[in-house]
Coordinates of C-alpha atoms in Angstrom, one line a residue:
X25 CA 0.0 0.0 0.0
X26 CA 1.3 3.6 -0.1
X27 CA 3.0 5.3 2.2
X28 CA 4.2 8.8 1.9
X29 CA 5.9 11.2 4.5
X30 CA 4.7 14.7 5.0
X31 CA 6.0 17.9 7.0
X32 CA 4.1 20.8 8.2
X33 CA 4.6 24.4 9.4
X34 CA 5.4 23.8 13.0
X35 CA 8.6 20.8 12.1
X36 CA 6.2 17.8 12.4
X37 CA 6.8 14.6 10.4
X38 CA 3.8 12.9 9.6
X39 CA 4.3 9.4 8.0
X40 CA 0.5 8.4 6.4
X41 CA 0.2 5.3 5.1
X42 CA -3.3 4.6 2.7
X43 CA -5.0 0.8 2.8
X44 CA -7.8 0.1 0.1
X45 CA -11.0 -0.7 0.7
X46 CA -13.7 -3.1 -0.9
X47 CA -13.6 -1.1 -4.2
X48 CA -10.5 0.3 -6.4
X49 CA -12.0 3.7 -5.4
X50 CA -12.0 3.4 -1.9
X51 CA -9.2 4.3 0.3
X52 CA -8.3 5.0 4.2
X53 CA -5.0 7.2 5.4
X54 CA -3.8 6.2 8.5
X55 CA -1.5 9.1 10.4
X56 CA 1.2 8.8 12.8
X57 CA 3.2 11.5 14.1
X58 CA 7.1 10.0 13.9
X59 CA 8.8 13.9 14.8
X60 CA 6.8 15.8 16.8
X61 CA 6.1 19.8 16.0
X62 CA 7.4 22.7 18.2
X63 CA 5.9 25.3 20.1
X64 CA 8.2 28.0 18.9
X65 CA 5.8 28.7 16.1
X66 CA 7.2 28.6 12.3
X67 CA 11.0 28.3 13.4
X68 CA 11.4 24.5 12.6
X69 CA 8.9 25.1 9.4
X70 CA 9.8 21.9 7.3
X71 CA 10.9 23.5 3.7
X72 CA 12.3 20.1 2.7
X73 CA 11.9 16.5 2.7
X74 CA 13.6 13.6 0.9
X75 CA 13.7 9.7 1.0
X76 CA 16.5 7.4 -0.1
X77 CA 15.5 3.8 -0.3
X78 CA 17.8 1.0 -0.6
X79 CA 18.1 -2.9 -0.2
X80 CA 18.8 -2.7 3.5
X81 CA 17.1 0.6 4.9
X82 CA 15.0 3.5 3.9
X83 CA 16.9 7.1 4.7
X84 CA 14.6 9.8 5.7
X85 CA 15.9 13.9 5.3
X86 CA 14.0 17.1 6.6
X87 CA 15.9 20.9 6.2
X88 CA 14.0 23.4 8.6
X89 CA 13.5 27.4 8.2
X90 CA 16.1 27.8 11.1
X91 CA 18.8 26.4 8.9
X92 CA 18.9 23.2 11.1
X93 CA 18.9 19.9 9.5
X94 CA 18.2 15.8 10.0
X95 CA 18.6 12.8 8.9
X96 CA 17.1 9.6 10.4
X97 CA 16.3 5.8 9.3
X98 CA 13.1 4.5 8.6
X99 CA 12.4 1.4 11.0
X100 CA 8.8 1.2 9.8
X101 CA 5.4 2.9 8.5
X102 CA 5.2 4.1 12.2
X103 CA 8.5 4.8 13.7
X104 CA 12.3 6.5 12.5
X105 CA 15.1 7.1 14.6
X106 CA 17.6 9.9 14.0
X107 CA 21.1 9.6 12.2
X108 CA 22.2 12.8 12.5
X109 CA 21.8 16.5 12.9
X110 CA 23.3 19.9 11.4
X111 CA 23.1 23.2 11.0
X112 CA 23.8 25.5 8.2
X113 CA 25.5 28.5 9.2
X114 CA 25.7 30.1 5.9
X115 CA 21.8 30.4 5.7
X116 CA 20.7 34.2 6.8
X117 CA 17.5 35.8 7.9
X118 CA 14.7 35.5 4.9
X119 CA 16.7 33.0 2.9
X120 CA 15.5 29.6 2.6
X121 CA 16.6 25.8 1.6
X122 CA 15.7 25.2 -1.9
X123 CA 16.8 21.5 -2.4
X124 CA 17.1 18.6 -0.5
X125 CA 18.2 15.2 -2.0
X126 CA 19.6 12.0 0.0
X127 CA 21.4 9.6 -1.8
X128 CA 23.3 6.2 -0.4
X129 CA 25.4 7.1 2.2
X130 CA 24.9 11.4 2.7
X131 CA 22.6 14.1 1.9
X132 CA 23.1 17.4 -0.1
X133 CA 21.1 20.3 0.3
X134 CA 21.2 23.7 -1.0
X135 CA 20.2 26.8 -0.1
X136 CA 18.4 30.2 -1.4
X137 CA 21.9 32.2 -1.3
X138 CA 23.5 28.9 -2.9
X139 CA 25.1 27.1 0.4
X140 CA 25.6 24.2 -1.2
X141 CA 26.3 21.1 1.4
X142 CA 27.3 17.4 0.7
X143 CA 26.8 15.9 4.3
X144 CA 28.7 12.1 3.8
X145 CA 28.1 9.1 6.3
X146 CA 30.5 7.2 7.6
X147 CA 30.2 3.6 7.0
X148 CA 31.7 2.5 10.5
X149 CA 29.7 4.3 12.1
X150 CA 32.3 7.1 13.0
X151 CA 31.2 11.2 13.1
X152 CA 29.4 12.3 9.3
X153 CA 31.7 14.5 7.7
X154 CA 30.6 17.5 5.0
X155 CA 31.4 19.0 2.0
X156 CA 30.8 22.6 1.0
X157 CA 30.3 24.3 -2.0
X158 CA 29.1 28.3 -3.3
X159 CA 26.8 28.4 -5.8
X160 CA 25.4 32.2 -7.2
X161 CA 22.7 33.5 -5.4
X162 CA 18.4 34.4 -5.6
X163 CA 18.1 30.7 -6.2
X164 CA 14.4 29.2 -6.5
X165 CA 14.8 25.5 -6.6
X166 CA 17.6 22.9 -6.9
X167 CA 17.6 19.6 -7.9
X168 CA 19.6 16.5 -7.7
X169 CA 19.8 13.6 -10.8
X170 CA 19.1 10.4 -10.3
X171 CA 22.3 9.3 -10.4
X172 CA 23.3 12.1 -8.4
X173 CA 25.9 13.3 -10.9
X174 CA 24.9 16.2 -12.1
X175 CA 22.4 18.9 -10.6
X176 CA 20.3 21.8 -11.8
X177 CA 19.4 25.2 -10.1
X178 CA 17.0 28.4 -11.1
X179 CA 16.2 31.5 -9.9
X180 CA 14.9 35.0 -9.5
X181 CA 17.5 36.3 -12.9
X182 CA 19.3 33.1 -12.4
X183 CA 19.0 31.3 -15.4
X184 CA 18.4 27.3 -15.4
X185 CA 22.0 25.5 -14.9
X186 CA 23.7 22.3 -15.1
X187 CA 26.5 21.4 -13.0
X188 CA 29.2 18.4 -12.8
X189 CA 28.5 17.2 -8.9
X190 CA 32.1 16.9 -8.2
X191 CA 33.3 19.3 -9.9
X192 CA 31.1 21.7 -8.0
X193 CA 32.8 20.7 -5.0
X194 CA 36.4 20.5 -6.3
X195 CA 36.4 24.3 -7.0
X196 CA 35.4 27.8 -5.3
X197 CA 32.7 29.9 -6.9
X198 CA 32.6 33.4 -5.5
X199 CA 28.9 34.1 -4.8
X200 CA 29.1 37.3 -3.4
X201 CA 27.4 40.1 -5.6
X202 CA 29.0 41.2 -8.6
X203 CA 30.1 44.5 -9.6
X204 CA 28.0 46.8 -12.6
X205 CA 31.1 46.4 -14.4
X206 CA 31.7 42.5 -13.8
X207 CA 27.8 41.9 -14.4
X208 CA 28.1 43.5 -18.1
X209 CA 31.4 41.8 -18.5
X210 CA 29.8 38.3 -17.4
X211 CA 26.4 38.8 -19.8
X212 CA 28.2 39.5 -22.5
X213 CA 31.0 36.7 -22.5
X214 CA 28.4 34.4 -21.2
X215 CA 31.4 32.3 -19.7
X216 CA 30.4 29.3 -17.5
X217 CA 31.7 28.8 -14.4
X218 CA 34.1 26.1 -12.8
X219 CA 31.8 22.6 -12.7
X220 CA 29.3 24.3 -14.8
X221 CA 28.0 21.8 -17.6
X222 CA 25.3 24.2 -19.5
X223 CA 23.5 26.9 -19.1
X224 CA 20.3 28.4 -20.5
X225 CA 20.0 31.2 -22.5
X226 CA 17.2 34.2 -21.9
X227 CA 14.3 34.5 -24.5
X228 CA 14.7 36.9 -27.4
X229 CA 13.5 40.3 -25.9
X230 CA 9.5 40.9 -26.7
X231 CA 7.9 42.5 -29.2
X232 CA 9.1 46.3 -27.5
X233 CA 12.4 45.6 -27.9
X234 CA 12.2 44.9 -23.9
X235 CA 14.8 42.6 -22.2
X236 CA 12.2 39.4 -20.7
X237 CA 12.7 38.7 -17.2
X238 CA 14.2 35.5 -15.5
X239 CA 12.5 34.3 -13.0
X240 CA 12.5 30.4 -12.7
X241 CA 10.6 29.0 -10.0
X242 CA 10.3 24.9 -9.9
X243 CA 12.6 22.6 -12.6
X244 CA 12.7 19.0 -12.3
X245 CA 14.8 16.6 -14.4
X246 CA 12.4 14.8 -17.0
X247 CA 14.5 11.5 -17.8
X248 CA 18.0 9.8 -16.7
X249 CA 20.8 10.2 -18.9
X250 CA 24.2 7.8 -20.0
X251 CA 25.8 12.0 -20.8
X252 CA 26.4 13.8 -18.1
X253 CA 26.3 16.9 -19.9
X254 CA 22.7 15.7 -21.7
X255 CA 20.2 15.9 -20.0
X256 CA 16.2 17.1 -20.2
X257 CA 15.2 19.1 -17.9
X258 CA 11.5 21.1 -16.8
X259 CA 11.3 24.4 -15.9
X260 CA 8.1 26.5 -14.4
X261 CA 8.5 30.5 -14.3
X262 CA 6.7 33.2 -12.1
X263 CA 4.7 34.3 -15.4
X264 CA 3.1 30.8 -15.3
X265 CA 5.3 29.0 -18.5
X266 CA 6.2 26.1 -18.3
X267 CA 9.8 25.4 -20.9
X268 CA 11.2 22.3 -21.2
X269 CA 15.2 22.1 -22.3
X270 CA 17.1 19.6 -24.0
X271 CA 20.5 20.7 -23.0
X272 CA 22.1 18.8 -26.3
X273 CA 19.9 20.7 -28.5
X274 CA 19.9 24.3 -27.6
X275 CA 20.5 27.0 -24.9
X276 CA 16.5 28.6 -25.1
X277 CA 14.1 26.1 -24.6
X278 CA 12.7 23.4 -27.1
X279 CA 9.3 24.2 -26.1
X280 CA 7.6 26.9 -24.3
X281 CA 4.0 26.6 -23.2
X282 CA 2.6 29.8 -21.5
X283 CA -0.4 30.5 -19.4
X284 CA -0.1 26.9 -17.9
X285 CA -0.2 28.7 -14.2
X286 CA -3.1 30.7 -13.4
X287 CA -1.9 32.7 -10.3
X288 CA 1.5 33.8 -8.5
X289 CA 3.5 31.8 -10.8
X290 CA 4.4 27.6 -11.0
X291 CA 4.9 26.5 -7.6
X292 CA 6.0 22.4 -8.8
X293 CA 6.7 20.3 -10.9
X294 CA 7.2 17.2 -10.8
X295 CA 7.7 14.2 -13.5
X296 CA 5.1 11.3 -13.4
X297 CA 5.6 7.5 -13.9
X298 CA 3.7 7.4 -16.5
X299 CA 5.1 8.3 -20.0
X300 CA 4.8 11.6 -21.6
X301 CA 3.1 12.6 -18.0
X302 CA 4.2 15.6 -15.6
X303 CA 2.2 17.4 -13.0
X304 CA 2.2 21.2 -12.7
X305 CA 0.8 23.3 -9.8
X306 CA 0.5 27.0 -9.7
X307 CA 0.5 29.4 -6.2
X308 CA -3.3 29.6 -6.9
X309 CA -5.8 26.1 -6.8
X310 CA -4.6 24.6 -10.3
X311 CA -2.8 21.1 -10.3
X312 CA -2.7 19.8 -13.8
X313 CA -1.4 16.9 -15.6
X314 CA 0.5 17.9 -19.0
X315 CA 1.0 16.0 -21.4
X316 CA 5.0 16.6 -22.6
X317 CA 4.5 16.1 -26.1
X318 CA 2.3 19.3 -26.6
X319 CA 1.9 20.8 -23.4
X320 CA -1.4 20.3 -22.9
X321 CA -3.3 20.3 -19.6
X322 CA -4.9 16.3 -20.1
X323 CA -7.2 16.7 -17.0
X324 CA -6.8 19.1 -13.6
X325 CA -6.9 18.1 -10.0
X326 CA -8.2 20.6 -7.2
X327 CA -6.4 22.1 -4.3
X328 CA -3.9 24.8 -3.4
X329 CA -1.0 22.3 -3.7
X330 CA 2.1 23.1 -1.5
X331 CA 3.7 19.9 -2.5
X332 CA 2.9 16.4 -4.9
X333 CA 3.9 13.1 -4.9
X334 CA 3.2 10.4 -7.7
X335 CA 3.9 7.1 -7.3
X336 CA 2.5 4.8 -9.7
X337 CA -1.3 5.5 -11.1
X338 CA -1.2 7.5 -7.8
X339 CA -0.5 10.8 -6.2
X340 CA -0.8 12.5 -2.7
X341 CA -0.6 16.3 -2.6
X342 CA 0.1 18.8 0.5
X343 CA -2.5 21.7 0.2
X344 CA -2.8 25.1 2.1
X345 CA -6.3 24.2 2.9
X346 CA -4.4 21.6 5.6
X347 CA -5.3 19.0 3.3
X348 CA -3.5 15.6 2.3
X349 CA -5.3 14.2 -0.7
X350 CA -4.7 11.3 -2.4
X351 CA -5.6 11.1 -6.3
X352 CA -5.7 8.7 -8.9
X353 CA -4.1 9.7 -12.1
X354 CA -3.9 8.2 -15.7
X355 CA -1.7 7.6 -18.9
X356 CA -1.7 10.3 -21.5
X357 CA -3.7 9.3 -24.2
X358 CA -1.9 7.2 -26.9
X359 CA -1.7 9.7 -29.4
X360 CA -0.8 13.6 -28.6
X361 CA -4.1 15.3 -29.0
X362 CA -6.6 13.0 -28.7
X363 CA -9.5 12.9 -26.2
X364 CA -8.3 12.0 -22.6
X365 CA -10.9 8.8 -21.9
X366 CA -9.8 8.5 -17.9
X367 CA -9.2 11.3 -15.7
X368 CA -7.8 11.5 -12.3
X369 CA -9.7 11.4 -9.5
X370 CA -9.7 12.3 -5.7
X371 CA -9.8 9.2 -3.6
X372 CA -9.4 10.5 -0.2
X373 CA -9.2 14.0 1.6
X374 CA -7.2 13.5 5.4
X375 CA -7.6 16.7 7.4
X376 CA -4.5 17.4 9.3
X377 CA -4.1 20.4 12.2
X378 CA -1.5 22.2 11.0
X379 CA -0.8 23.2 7.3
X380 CA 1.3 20.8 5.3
X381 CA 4.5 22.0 3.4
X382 CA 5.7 19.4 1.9
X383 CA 4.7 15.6 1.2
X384 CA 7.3 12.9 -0.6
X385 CA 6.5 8.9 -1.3
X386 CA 9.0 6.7 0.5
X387 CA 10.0 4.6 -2.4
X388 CA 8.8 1.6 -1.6
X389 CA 5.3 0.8 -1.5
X390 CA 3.5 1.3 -4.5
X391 CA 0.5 -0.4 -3.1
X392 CA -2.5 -1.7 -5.7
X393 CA -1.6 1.0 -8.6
X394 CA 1.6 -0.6 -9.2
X395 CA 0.1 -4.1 -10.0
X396 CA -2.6 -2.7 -11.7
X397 CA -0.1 -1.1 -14.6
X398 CA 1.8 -4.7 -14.5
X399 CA -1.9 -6.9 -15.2
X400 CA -3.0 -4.0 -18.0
X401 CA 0.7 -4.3 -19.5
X402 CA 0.6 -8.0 -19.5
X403 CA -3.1 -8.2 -20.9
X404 CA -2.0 -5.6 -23.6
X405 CA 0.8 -8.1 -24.5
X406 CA -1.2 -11.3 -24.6
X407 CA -3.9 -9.2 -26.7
X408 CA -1.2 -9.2 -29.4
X409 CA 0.0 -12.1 -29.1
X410 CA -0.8 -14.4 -32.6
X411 CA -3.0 -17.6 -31.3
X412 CA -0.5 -21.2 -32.5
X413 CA -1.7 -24.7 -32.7
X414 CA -2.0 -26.6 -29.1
X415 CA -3.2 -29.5 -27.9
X416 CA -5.6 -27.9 -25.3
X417 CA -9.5 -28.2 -25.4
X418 CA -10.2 -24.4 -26.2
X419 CA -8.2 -24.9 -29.2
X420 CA -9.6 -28.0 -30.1
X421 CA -12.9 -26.3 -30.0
X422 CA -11.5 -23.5 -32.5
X423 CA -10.0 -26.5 -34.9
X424 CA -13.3 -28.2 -34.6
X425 CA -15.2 -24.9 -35.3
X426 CA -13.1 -24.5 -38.4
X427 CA -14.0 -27.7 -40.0
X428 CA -17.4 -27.5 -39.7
X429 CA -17.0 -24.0 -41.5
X430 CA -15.4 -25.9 -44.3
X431 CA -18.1 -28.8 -44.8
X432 CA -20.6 -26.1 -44.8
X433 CA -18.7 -24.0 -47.8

């Protein structure tokens, strides 16, 4: 069944684990506090939350608004115990963490004034030790590859970037803020930085002759790559356009669908399982499933949405209205523009106290949606499979059926 982990305005860690009823539509969330909130009011706000799951445990990460940090193992649906704890020192007054990702053996996490941190376990059992790294600053949103080899950042006039992972941490950028003179001198030699792989070019000024403004909000990475320096990446602005880049094939973006967001901007973004699938919320009540090949909205969901999580044919999403829904969701249709036949769904509403931040799927339990795709896969494969000769009796009927066809011709 699935299980997802959620964290709210006050530092509390929910985990919420969903059992299905009688019927495919009918679902129950179960809630269990597994870090309890504080009364210091949004000091420990959770901004981040991520989940590494491997053969032999399942690592839980949380970044706070007071720059304080954690990392614990997963001992069941109910109950984590904490690994370790930091601080980043680096993170001022009104800035915020922007990324969180936690990989086999550490965690990195980034910050709004680019504190980048790579906080590494030790396997026997010894004190974690971290890496550090300066990234440029007014960042939105950072993200981590799958293979945690590259990473991507955008921001308030930071346009989207990809960056070598260990290069990043091999050499010193100098974040601090430029001169007039350096500014001109960097726009116009467009120069990339040490460990910088690619980076995106602004759109050609508007129809006034106006320079556009940057102002990238959410990105996620769309598909894994073999190239580290290829990769497709998914970008949502504060003017509510959604670009998608192919960093092989151009610095502007391949595609560029506008008006996707409705108000304040795309909040998230985040890459289904199903193909040709990504959901997109904006600061308003739209959450949308596009459909990559054309950018179209296939069907919309409701809810302010803070935070989504897919896993499988299903989603849960963190809303402001305190709010954990989970939805079903379906494939885009076959062809790009045709009629959507099945459209998502929501399957259960879980009122929680405090408003949630963020929500993320543990990795691991898929639950009924993830069979579900195997039987309709396996049933689309038998249905083209050509029928041979066998000795069984529902052939034997067909062979007989044929030969009284014949006699009759």
């Amino acid at each position: 069944m699935p299980h997802f982990f959620s964290g709210d305005e006050l530092g509390a860690i929910k985990s919420i684990n969903y059992t299905q009823g009688a019927n495919e539509k009918e679902w129950k969330a179960s809630t269990t506090v597994v870090v309890p909130g504080s009364s210091s009011g949004r000091t420990k706000t959770i901004q981040k939350v991520a989940v590494q799951t491997s053969d032999s445990s399942t690592l839980l990460a949380a970044a706070r608004a007071d720059g304080s940090a954690s990392l614990y193992k997963v001992q069941n649906v109910t109950e984590i115990s904490p690994v370790h704890e930091w601080s980043e020192p680096r993170m001022k007054e009104g800035q915020r963490f922007v990324g969180l990702a936690a990989i086999n053996g550490g965690v990195f996490s980034c910050t709004s004034n680019g504190a980048l941190r790579h906080t590494k376990l030790n396997a026997d059992g010894g004190e974690p030790t971290s890496s550090l790294a300066t990234l440029p600053m007014r960042l939105c949103e950072w993200r981590l590859s799958s293979d945690a080899r590259t990473f991507a950042y955008g921001g308030d006039e930071v346009e989207l970037s990809l960056w070598d992972t260990e290069e990043a941490f091999s050499t010193k950028v100098n974040a601090s803020e430029p001169t007039p003179a350096e500014s001109k001198k960097r726009k116009r030699s467009d120069q990339l930085l040490p460990g910088e792989l690619w980076r995106a070019k602004n759109l050609p000024n508007d129809h006034l002759s106006l320079r556009q403004p940057v102002h990238n909000t959410a990105l996620t990475y769309l598909q894994p790559s073999t190239s580290v320096a290829h990769q497709h990446l998914l970008v949502g602005t504060a003017n509510g356009s959604v670009r998608r880049y192919d960093t092989r094939a151009a610095r502007r973006p391949v595609a560029d669908w506008k008006g996707v967001g409705k108000a304040g901007g795309i909040s998230t973004v985040e890459k289904g399982f199903h193909e040709h699938e990504v959901f997109v919320a904006d600061r308003g009540s739209t959450l949308a499933a596009l459909d990559l090949r054309n950018g179209r909205t296939i069907y919309s969901l409701a809810g302010a949405v803070t935070s989504v999580a897919p896993t499988g044919s299903l989603m849960a999403s963190a809303a402001q209205d305190r709010f954990v829904r989970l939805h079903s969701t379906f494939a885009p249709p076959a062809e790009p523009g045709q009629q959507q036949e099945h459209k998502g769904d929501v399957l259960d509403k879980l009122y929680v106290k405090v408003t949630p931040t963020v929500i993320v799927w543990d990795g691991v339990s898929a639950g009924a949606s993830g069979s579900t795709e195997e039987a309709e896969a396996e049933d689309e494969v038998w249905d083209h499979m050509q029928a041979v000769e066998s000795d069984s009796e529902d052939e034997g009927k067909t062979s007989r059926r044929k030969e009284k066809k014949t006699r009759t011709a």
